[in-house]
PDB file of C-alpha atoms in Angstrom:
ATOM      1  CA  MET A   1     314.913  57.116 249.560  1.00 37.00           C
ATOM      2  CA  ILE A   2     313.567  54.636 252.147  1.00 35.00           C
ATOM      3  CA  GLY A   3     316.533  52.335 251.538  1.00 41.00           C
ATOM      4  CA  ARG A   4     318.913  55.243 252.102  1.00 41.00           C
ATOM      5  CA  GLU A   5     317.215  56.124 255.384  1.00 34.00           C
ATOM      6  CA  ILE A   6     317.492  52.534 256.583  1.00 35.00           C
ATOM      7  CA  LYS A   7     321.156  52.499 255.660  1.00 43.00           C
ATOM      8  CA  GLU A   8     321.780  55.735 257.544  1.00 40.00           C
ATOM      9  CA  MET A   9     319.953  54.399 260.588  1.00 39.00           C
ATOM     10  CA  SER A  10     322.151  51.298 260.570  1.00 65.00           C
ATOM     11  CA  LYS A  11     325.295  53.406 260.966  1.00 80.00           C
ATOM     12  CA  ARG A  12     326.638  53.935 264.449  1.00 79.00           C
ATOM     13  CA  LEU A  13     329.609  55.615 266.033  1.00 80.00           C
ATOM     14  CA  ALA A  14     332.662  53.473 266.596  1.00 81.00           C
ATOM     15  CA  MET A  15     336.337  53.819 267.499  1.00 76.00           C
ATOM     16  CA  THR A  16     339.006  52.511 265.157  1.00 75.00           C
ATOM     17  CA  THR A  17     342.117  50.638 266.231  1.00 71.00           C
ATOM     18  CA  ASP A  18     344.109  53.879 265.990  1.00 74.00           C
ATOM     19  CA  GLY A  19     341.692  55.736 268.290  1.00 72.00           C
ATOM     20  CA  ARG A  20     339.674  57.689 265.697  1.00 81.00           C
ATOM     21  CA  MET A  21     335.907  58.105 265.869  1.00 77.00           C
ATOM     22  CA  THR A  22     334.101  57.115 262.674  1.00 80.00           C
ATOM     23  CA  TYR A  23     330.788  55.627 261.627  1.00 84.00           C
ATOM     24  CA  CYS A  24     330.422  51.889 261.153  1.00 80.00           C
ATOM     25  CA  SER A  25     327.707  50.175 259.130  1.00 78.00           C
ATOM     26  CA  ALA A  26     328.694  46.587 259.978  1.00 78.00           C
ATOM     27  CA  SER A  27     325.995  44.393 261.440  1.00 77.00           C
ATOM     28  CA  ASP A  28     326.474  42.848 264.885  1.00 75.00           C
ATOM     29  CA  ALA A  29     327.468  39.585 263.231  1.00 77.00           C
ATOM     30  CA  ASN A  30     330.172  41.294 261.160  1.00 76.00           C
ATOM     31  CA  ILE A  31     331.817  43.426 263.836  1.00 72.00           C
ATOM     32  CA  GLY A  32     335.580  43.157 263.506  1.00 70.00           C
ATOM     33  CA  LYS A  33     335.303  41.431 260.126  1.00 73.00           C
ATOM     34  CA  GLY A  34     335.933  42.647 256.612  1.00 72.00           C
ATOM     35  CA  ARG A  35     336.321  46.424 256.461  1.00 76.00           C
ATOM     36  CA  CYS A  36     335.303  46.921 260.091  1.00 73.00           C
ATOM     37  CA  ASN A  37     338.470  47.983 261.921  1.00 75.00           C
ATOM     38  CA  HIS A  38     336.706  49.195 265.043  1.00 78.00           C
ATOM     39  CA  ILE A  39     337.316  47.936 268.565  1.00 71.00           C
ATOM     40  CA  ILE A  40     334.276  49.514 270.217  1.00 72.00           C
ATOM     41  CA  HIS A  41     330.817  50.364 268.883  1.00 79.00           C
ATOM     42  CA  GLN A  42     327.954  52.524 270.066  1.00 77.00           C
ATOM     43  CA  ASN A  43     325.223  50.416 271.622  1.00 78.00           C
ATOM     44  CA  LYS A  44     321.706  50.455 270.197  1.00 80.00           C
ATOM     45  CA  ASN A  45     320.172  52.583 272.960  1.00 83.00           C
ATOM     46  CA  GLU A  46     323.308  54.562 273.806  1.00 73.00           C
ATOM     47  CA  ASN A  47     323.373  58.299 273.000  1.00 76.00           C
ATOM     48  CA  SER A  48     326.418  59.895 271.407  1.00 76.00           C
ATOM     49  CA  ASN A  49     327.610  61.687 274.530  1.00 76.00           C
ATOM     50  CA  ASP A  50     327.595  58.524 276.610  1.00 74.00           C
ATOM     51  CA  PHE A  51     329.434  56.634 273.890  1.00 79.00           C
ATOM     52  CA  ILE A  52     332.075  59.339 273.552  1.00 78.00           C
ATOM     53  CA  LYS A  53     332.632  59.189 277.295  1.00 80.00           C
ATOM     54  CA  ARG A  54     333.010  55.415 277.105  1.00 82.00           C
ATOM     55  CA  VAL A  55     335.484  55.784 274.242  1.00 77.00           C
ATOM     56  CA  GLU A  56     337.619  58.246 276.176  1.00 81.00           C
ATOM     57  CA  GLU A  57     337.722  55.882 279.139  1.00 79.00           C
ATOM     58  CA  LEU A  58     338.724  52.998 276.897  1.00 79.00           C
ATOM     59  CA  LYS A  59     341.408  55.048 275.154  1.00 83.00           C
ATOM     60  CA  GLU A  60     342.889  56.034 278.489  1.00 85.00           C
ATOM     61  CA  ASP A  61     342.897  52.403 279.594  1.00 85.00           C
ATOM     62  CA  LEU A  62     344.488  51.194 276.346  1.00 88.00           C
ATOM     63  CA  ASN A  63     347.090  53.957 276.348  1.00 87.00           C
ATOM     64  CA  ASN A  64     348.010  52.968 279.878  1.00 93.00           C
ATOM     65  CA  LYS A  65     348.362  49.363 278.756  1.00 93.00           C
ATOM     66  CA  VAL A  66     350.509  50.278 275.748  1.00 94.00           C
ATOM     67  CA  ASN A  67     352.883  52.216 278.011  1.00 95.00           C
ATOM     68  CA  SER A  68     352.690  49.808 280.929  1.00 96.00           C
ATOM     69  CA  GLN A  69     355.766  48.126 282.408  1.00 96.00           C
ATOM     70  CA  SER A  70     353.767  44.899 282.388  1.00 97.00           C
ATOM     71  CA  ARG A  71     354.130  42.851 279.240  1.00 96.00           C
ATOM     72  CA  ILE A  72     350.748  41.288 280.001  1.00 97.00           C
ATOM     73  CA  ASP A  73     349.140  44.717 279.705  1.00 96.00           C
ATOM     74  CA  ARG A  74     350.958  45.423 276.452  1.00 97.00           C
ATOM     75  CA  ILE A  75     349.860  42.058 275.046  1.00 97.00           C
ATOM     76  CA  LYS A  76     346.257  42.875 275.966  1.00 95.00           C
ATOM     77  CA  ALA A  77     346.534  46.159 274.062  1.00 95.00           C
ATOM     78  CA  ALA A  78     347.988  44.368 271.032  1.00 95.00           C
ATOM     79  CA  LYS A  79     345.168  41.824 271.084  1.00 93.00           C
ATOM     80  CA  GLN A  80     342.770  44.741 270.721  1.00 89.00           C
ATOM     81  CA  LYS A  81     344.897  45.961 267.806  1.00 90.00           C
ATOM     82  CA  TYR A  82     345.678  49.173 269.674  1.00 91.00           C
ATOM     83  CA  GLY A  83     349.031  50.932 269.642  1.00 93.00           C
ATOM     84  CA  LEU A  84     350.537  48.455 267.207  1.00 95.00           C
ATOM     85  CA  ASP A  85     352.733  51.146 265.661  1.00 94.00           C
ATOM     86  CA  LYS A  86     354.531  51.358 269.007  1.00 96.00           C
ATOM     87  CA  LEU A  87     354.246  47.771 270.174  1.00 97.00           C
ATOM     88  CA  ILE A  88     355.915  46.495 267.003  1.00 98.00           C
ATOM     89  CA  ASN A  89     359.157  47.770 268.524  1.00 98.00           C
ATOM     90  CA  ASP A  90     358.505  46.291 271.972  1.00 97.00           C
ATOM     91  CA  LYS A  91     361.549  44.838 273.743  1.00 97.00           C
ATOM     92  CA  GLU A  92     359.625  41.663 274.599  1.00 97.00           C
ATOM     93  CA  MET A  93     359.384  39.163 271.788  1.00 97.00           C
ATOM     94  CA  ILE A  94     356.076  37.825 273.143  1.00 97.00           C
ATOM     95  CA  VAL A  95     354.532  41.253 272.580  1.00 98.00           C
ATOM     96  CA  ARG A  96     355.914  41.441 269.039  1.00 98.00           C
ATOM     97  CA  ILE A  97     354.479  37.966 268.428  1.00 98.00           C
ATOM     98  CA  GLU A  98     351.028  39.277 269.330  1.00 98.00           C
ATOM     99  CA  VAL A  99     351.540  42.191 266.945  1.00 98.00           C
ATOM    100  CA  ALA A 100     352.385  39.719 264.183  1.00 98.00           C
ATOM    101  CA  LYS A 101     349.258  37.716 264.990  1.00 97.00           C
ATOM    102  CA  GLN A 102     347.245  40.828 264.203  1.00 94.00           C
ATOM    103  CA  GLY A 103     348.842  40.867 260.741  1.00 95.00           C
ATOM    104  CA  TYR A 104     350.508  44.216 261.460  1.00 95.00           C
ATOM    105  CA  GLY A 105     353.959  45.219 260.250  1.00 97.00           C
ATOM    106  CA  LEU A 106     354.782  41.831 258.803  1.00 98.00           C
ATOM    107  CA  ASP A 107     357.164  43.435 256.322  1.00 98.00           C
ATOM    108  CA  LYS A 108     359.264  44.527 259.308  1.00 98.00           C
ATOM    109  CA  LEU A 109     358.713  41.582 261.638  1.00 98.00           C
ATOM    110  CA  ILE A 110     359.851  39.139 258.953  1.00 98.00           C
ATOM    111  CA  ASN A 111     363.365  40.385 259.754  1.00 98.00           C
ATOM    112  CA  ASP A 112     362.965  40.162 263.540  1.00 98.00           C
ATOM    113  CA  ASP A 113     365.961  38.748 265.430  1.00 97.00           C
ATOM    114  CA  ASN A 114     363.723  36.302 267.273  1.00 98.00           C
ATOM    115  CA  TRP A 115     362.809  33.121 265.384  1.00 98.00           C
ATOM    116  CA  TRP A 116     359.498  32.799 267.203  1.00 98.00           C
ATOM    117  CA  VAL A 117     358.403  36.154 265.814  1.00 98.00           C
ATOM    118  CA  ARG A 118     359.426  35.114 262.299  1.00 98.00           C
ATOM    119  CA  GLN A 119     357.557  31.822 262.755  1.00 98.00           C
ATOM    120  CA  THR A 120     354.428  33.806 263.614  1.00 98.00           C
ATOM    121  CA  VAL A 121     354.919  35.854 260.451  1.00 98.00           C
ATOM    122  CA  ALA A 122     354.997  32.580 258.508  1.00 98.00           C
ATOM    123  CA  GLU A 123     351.780  31.509 260.257  1.00 98.00           C
ATOM    124  CA  GLN A 124     350.139  34.502 258.616  1.00 97.00           C
ATOM    125  CA  GLY A 125     351.215  33.150 255.221  1.00 97.00           C
ATOM    126  CA  TYR A 126     353.462  36.177 254.675  1.00 98.00           C
ATOM    127  CA  GLY A 127     356.873  36.202 253.028  1.00 98.00           C
ATOM    128  CA  LEU A 128     357.080  32.451 252.587  1.00 98.00           C
ATOM    129  CA  ASP A 129     359.399  32.869 249.614  1.00 98.00           C
ATOM    130  CA  LYS A 130     361.937  34.419 252.001  1.00 98.00           C
ATOM    131  CA  LEU A 131     361.241  32.422 255.151  1.00 98.00           C
ATOM    132  CA  ILE A 132     361.756  29.129 253.307  1.00 98.00           C
ATOM    133  CA  ASN A 133     365.457  29.942 253.556  1.00 98.00           C
ATOM    134  CA  ASP A 134     365.372  30.957 257.229  1.00 98.00           C
ATOM    135  CA  ASP A 135     368.186  29.633 259.391  1.00 97.00           C
ATOM    136  CA  ASN A 136     365.752  28.346 261.997  1.00 98.00           C
ATOM    137  CA  ASP A 137     364.185  24.901 261.619  1.00 98.00           C
ATOM    138  CA  TYR A 138     360.913  25.896 263.257  1.00 98.00           C
ATOM    139  CA  VAL A 139     360.426  28.802 260.873  1.00 98.00           C
ATOM    140  CA  ARG A 140     360.980  26.602 257.822  1.00 98.00           C
ATOM    141  CA  ALA A 141     358.676  23.993 259.359  1.00 98.00           C
ATOM    142  CA  GLU A 142     355.930  26.600 259.559  1.00 98.00           C
ATOM    143  CA  VAL A 143     356.505  27.401 255.906  1.00 98.00           C
ATOM    144  CA  ALA A 144     355.945  23.692 255.210  1.00 98.00           C
ATOM    145  CA  ARG A 145     352.807  23.754 257.341  1.00 98.00           C
ATOM    146  CA  GLN A 146     351.516  26.452 255.024  1.00 98.00           C
ATOM    147  CA  GLY A 147     351.968  23.986 252.147  1.00 97.00           C
ATOM    148  CA  TYR A 148     354.587  26.146 250.422  1.00 98.00           C
ATOM    149  CA  LYS A 149     357.146  24.511 248.120  1.00 98.00           C
ATOM    150  CA  LEU A 150     356.940  21.100 249.727  1.00 98.00           C
ATOM    151  CA  ASP A 151     358.897  19.727 246.795  1.00 98.00           C
ATOM    152  CA  GLU A 152     361.899  21.631 248.176  1.00 98.00           C
ATOM    153  CA  LEU A 153     361.279  21.220 251.878  1.00 98.00           C
ATOM    154  CA  ILE A 154     360.996  17.441 251.563  1.00 98.00           C
ATOM    155  CA  ASN A 155     364.779  17.515 251.224  1.00 98.00           C
ATOM    156  CA  ASP A 156     365.348  19.881 254.153  1.00 98.00           C
ATOM    157  CA  LYS A 157     368.284  19.068 256.417  1.00 97.00           C
ATOM    158  CA  SER A 158     366.027  19.192 259.477  1.00 98.00           C
ATOM    159  CA  GLU A 159     364.021  16.113 260.403  1.00 98.00           C
ATOM    160  CA  TYR A 160     361.461  18.396 262.033  1.00 98.00           C
ATOM    161  CA  VAL A 161     360.802  20.157 258.737  1.00 98.00           C
ATOM    162  CA  ARG A 162     360.537  16.844 256.887  1.00 98.00           C
ATOM    163  CA  LYS A 163     358.134  15.626 259.582  1.00 98.00           C
ATOM    164  CA  VAL A 164     355.855  18.591 258.888  1.00 98.00           C
ATOM    165  CA  VAL A 165     356.055  17.835 255.170  1.00 98.00           C
ATOM    166  CA  ALA A 166     354.829  14.330 255.990  1.00 98.00           C
ATOM    167  CA  GLU A 167     352.019  15.829 258.064  1.00 98.00           C
ATOM    168  CA  GLN A 168     350.790  17.429 254.858  1.00 97.00           C
ATOM    169  CA  GLY A 169     350.605  13.977 253.265  1.00 97.00           C
ATOM    170  CA  TYR A 170     353.242  14.983 250.718  1.00 98.00           C
ATOM    171  CA  GLY A 171     355.981  12.758 249.346  1.00 98.00           C
ATOM    172  CA  LEU A 172     355.188   9.819 251.600  1.00 98.00           C
ATOM    173  CA  ASP A 173     356.660   7.406 249.074  1.00 98.00           C
ATOM    174  CA  LYS A 174     360.017   9.073 249.705  1.00 98.00           C
ATOM    175  CA  LEU A 175     359.673   9.907 253.380  1.00 98.00           C
ATOM    176  CA  VAL A 176     358.798   6.305 254.248  1.00 98.00           C
ATOM    177  CA  ASN A 177     362.511   5.679 253.692  1.00 98.00           C
ATOM    178  CA  ASP A 178     363.675   8.657 255.747  1.00 98.00           C
ATOM    179  CA  GLU A 179     366.618   8.050 258.068  1.00 97.00           C
ATOM    180  CA  ASN A 180     364.853   9.678 261.018  1.00 98.00           C
ATOM    181  CA  TRP A 181     362.314   7.813 263.163  1.00 98.00           C
ATOM    182  CA  MET A 182     360.272  10.961 263.839  1.00 98.00           C
ATOM    183  CA  VAL A 183     359.587  11.438 260.144  1.00 98.00           C
ATOM    184  CA  LYS A 184     358.626   7.779 259.688  1.00 98.00           C
ATOM    185  CA  VAL A 185     356.261   7.938 262.674  1.00 98.00           C
ATOM    186  CA  GLU A 186     354.431  10.737 260.877  1.00 98.00           C
ATOM    187  CA  VAL A 187     354.333   8.685 257.676  1.00 98.00           C
ATOM    188  CA  ALA A 188     352.760   5.854 259.656  1.00 98.00           C
ATOM    189  CA  LYS A 189     350.208   8.270 261.099  1.00 98.00           C
ATOM    190  CA  GLN A 190     349.152   8.941 257.520  1.00 97.00           C
ATOM    191  CA  GLY A 191     348.525   5.197 257.161  1.00 97.00           C
ATOM    192  CA  TYR A 192     351.174   4.908 254.466  1.00 98.00           C
ATOM    193  CA  GLY A 193     353.737   2.143 254.007  1.00 98.00           C
ATOM    194  CA  LEU A 194     352.671   0.215 257.091  1.00 98.00           C
ATOM    195  CA  ASP A 195     353.735  -3.076 255.520  1.00 98.00           C
ATOM    196  CA  LYS A 196     357.284  -1.727 255.459  1.00 98.00           C
ATOM    197  CA  LEU A 197     357.276   0.315 258.645  1.00 98.00           C
ATOM    198  CA  ILE A 198     356.148  -2.688 260.704  1.00 98.00           C
ATOM    199  CA  LYS A 199     359.719  -3.950 260.310  1.00 98.00           C
ATOM    200  CA  ASP A 200     361.396  -0.652 261.202  1.00 98.00           C
ATOM    201  CA  ASN A 201     364.288  -0.701 263.663  1.00 98.00           C
ATOM    202  CA  SER A 202     362.682   2.002 265.790  1.00 98.00           C
ATOM    203  CA  TYR A 203     360.127   0.723 268.274  1.00 98.00           C
ATOM    204  CA  LEU A 204     358.427   4.125 268.116  1.00 98.00           C
ATOM    205  CA  VAL A 205     357.684   3.583 264.445  1.00 98.00           C
ATOM    206  CA  ARG A 206     356.382   0.065 265.071  1.00 98.00           C
ATOM    207  CA  LYS A 207     354.289   1.398 267.953  1.00 98.00           C
ATOM    208  CA  GLU A 208     352.611   3.864 265.602  1.00 98.00           C
ATOM    209  CA  VAL A 209     351.965   1.043 263.138  1.00 98.00           C
ATOM    210  CA  ALA A 210     350.180  -0.806 265.943  1.00 98.00           C
ATOM    211  CA  ARG A 211     348.219   2.330 266.780  1.00 98.00           C
ATOM    212  CA  GLN A 212     346.973   2.263 263.198  1.00 98.00           C
ATOM    213  CA  GLY A 213     345.640  -1.233 263.883  1.00 98.00           C
ATOM    214  CA  TYR A 214     347.948  -2.803 261.317  1.00 98.00           C
ATOM    215  CA  GLY A 215     349.818  -6.090 261.676  1.00 98.00           C
ATOM    216  CA  LEU A 216     348.668  -6.724 265.224  1.00 98.00           C
ATOM    217  CA  ASP A 217     349.089 -10.466 264.763  1.00 98.00           C
ATOM    218  CA  THR A 218     352.795  -9.799 264.227  1.00 98.00           C
ATOM    219  CA  LEU A 219     353.305  -6.939 266.654  1.00 98.00           C
ATOM    220  CA  ILE A 220     351.774  -8.911 269.535  1.00 98.00           C
ATOM    221  CA  ASP A 221     355.134 -10.688 269.712  1.00 97.00           C
ATOM    222  CA  ASP A 222     357.246  -7.548 269.305  1.00 98.00           C
ATOM    223  CA  LYS A 223     360.394  -7.496 271.438  1.00 97.00           C
ATOM    224  CA  ASN A 224     359.514  -4.049 272.784  1.00 98.00           C
ATOM    225  CA  SER A 225     356.964  -3.867 275.591  1.00 98.00           C
ATOM    226  CA  ASP A 226     355.662  -0.448 274.495  1.00 98.00           C
ATOM    227  CA  VAL A 227     354.662  -1.909 271.153  1.00 98.00           C
ATOM    228  CA  ARG A 228     352.858  -4.792 272.825  1.00 98.00           C
ATOM    229  CA  VAL A 229     351.105  -2.315 275.128  1.00 98.00           C
ATOM    230  CA  GLU A 230     349.783  -0.533 272.043  1.00 98.00           C
ATOM    231  CA  VAL A 231     348.561  -3.868 270.667  1.00 98.00           C
ATOM    232  CA  ALA A 232     346.667  -4.384 273.928  1.00 98.00           C
ATOM    233  CA  ARG A 233     345.145  -0.920 273.669  1.00 97.00           C
ATOM    234  CA  GLN A 234     343.812  -1.914 270.280  1.00 97.00           C
ATOM    235  CA  GLY A 235     341.965  -4.744 272.024  1.00 96.00           C
ATOM    236  CA  TYR A 236     343.867  -7.445 270.157  1.00 97.00           C
ATOM    237  CA  GLY A 237     345.107 -10.702 271.649  1.00 96.00           C
ATOM    238  CA  LEU A 238     344.127  -9.756 275.173  1.00 97.00           C
ATOM    239  CA  ASP A 239     343.875 -13.337 276.382  1.00 96.00           C
ATOM    240  CA  LYS A 240     347.522 -13.754 275.487  1.00 97.00           C
ATOM    241  CA  LEU A 241     348.756 -10.344 276.618  1.00 97.00           C
ATOM    242  CA  VAL A 242     347.289 -10.648 280.121  1.00 96.00           C
ATOM    243  CA  ASN A 243     349.964 -13.312 280.627  1.00 96.00           C
ATOM    244  CA  ASP A 244     352.793 -11.239 279.136  1.00 97.00           C
ATOM    245  CA  TYR A 245     356.035 -11.331 281.112  1.00 96.00           C
ATOM    246  CA  HIS A 246     356.062  -7.539 281.327  1.00 97.00           C
ATOM    247  CA  PRO A 247     353.756  -6.188 284.073  1.00 97.00           C
ATOM    248  CA  TYR A 248     352.906  -3.028 282.131  1.00 97.00           C
ATOM    249  CA  VAL A 249     351.670  -5.091 279.188  1.00 98.00           C
ATOM    250  CA  GLN A 250     349.663  -7.299 281.542  1.00 97.00           C
ATOM    251  CA  GLN A 251     348.058  -4.282 283.183  1.00 97.00           C
ATOM    252  CA  SER A 252     347.209  -2.674 279.861  1.00 97.00           C
ATOM    253  CA  ALA A 253     345.571  -5.858 278.631  1.00 97.00           C
ATOM    254  CA  LEU A 254     343.551  -6.241 281.840  1.00 97.00           C
ATOM    255  CA  VAL A 255     342.361  -2.641 281.679  1.00 96.00           C
ATOM    256  CA  ARG A 256     341.347  -3.005 278.039  1.00 96.00           C
ATOM    257  CA  LYS A 257     339.482  -6.244 278.759  1.00 94.00           C
ATOM    258  CA  LYS A 258     337.567  -4.532 281.541  1.00 93.00           C
ATOM    259  CA  ILE A 259     336.610  -1.599 279.308  1.00 93.00           C
ATOM    260  CA  LEU A 260     335.418  -3.889 276.541  1.00 91.00           C
ATOM    261  CA  SER A 261     333.355  -6.001 278.933  1.00 89.00           C
ATOM    262  CA  GLU A 262     331.661  -2.887 280.311  1.00 86.00           C
ATOM    263  CA  GLU A 263     330.780  -1.780 276.794  1.00 82.00           C
ATOM    264  CA  LEU A 264     328.905  -5.018 276.095  1.00 71.00           C
TER     265      LEU A 264
END
């Protein structure tokens, strides 16, 4: 009986995302989590009449935002999960993106004409089995970011998708031989295959190898100044690099020497 009374006392009036008044038993720490779909709660020392008045004021404000000509207002309403049944059909894709972020209407938004909306649907982990075949590279890349069917996406025609596969640390033994420099830079970021990538034709790949602190004794003599700058930033061979023929390399070496001396 006492436990029931305590439970009843813990309930308070609240307004749901669709504007209904119900009771909520969630603790302050769990507001908006789990089964709590309320956007406003009665305060501890607030009587029912005052709360109802506050709710009506909020509803009027949110309704105005939902029907506003300003997309900023409509986004604000969506962020509060209010009026999503209307905002899902908003003419502005940025509003529909916010609706997708709330996890609402994903079964409809997965077919949205705008790729950014579909990418947001993928971010929610929804419909990945369909979005893996999306025409847009960025949508498929998001599917890869979710870790879905990387064994297929590793062979994607888009270097951006393959780059994201590499970000997941998947298939590096294959991607280290990718034809695209962007993919190989990501492989190097994973610290994989540096002994091979140090010889890559792309200076951007070799620069990333240097950033990993690998093969600095070789890369200090790299033909590309950006690579040698990265060697200097690693604090290697500074006495030599301060005399480099390229002024940017010299400056980088001098700056790094100064920082290291101040740290001593």
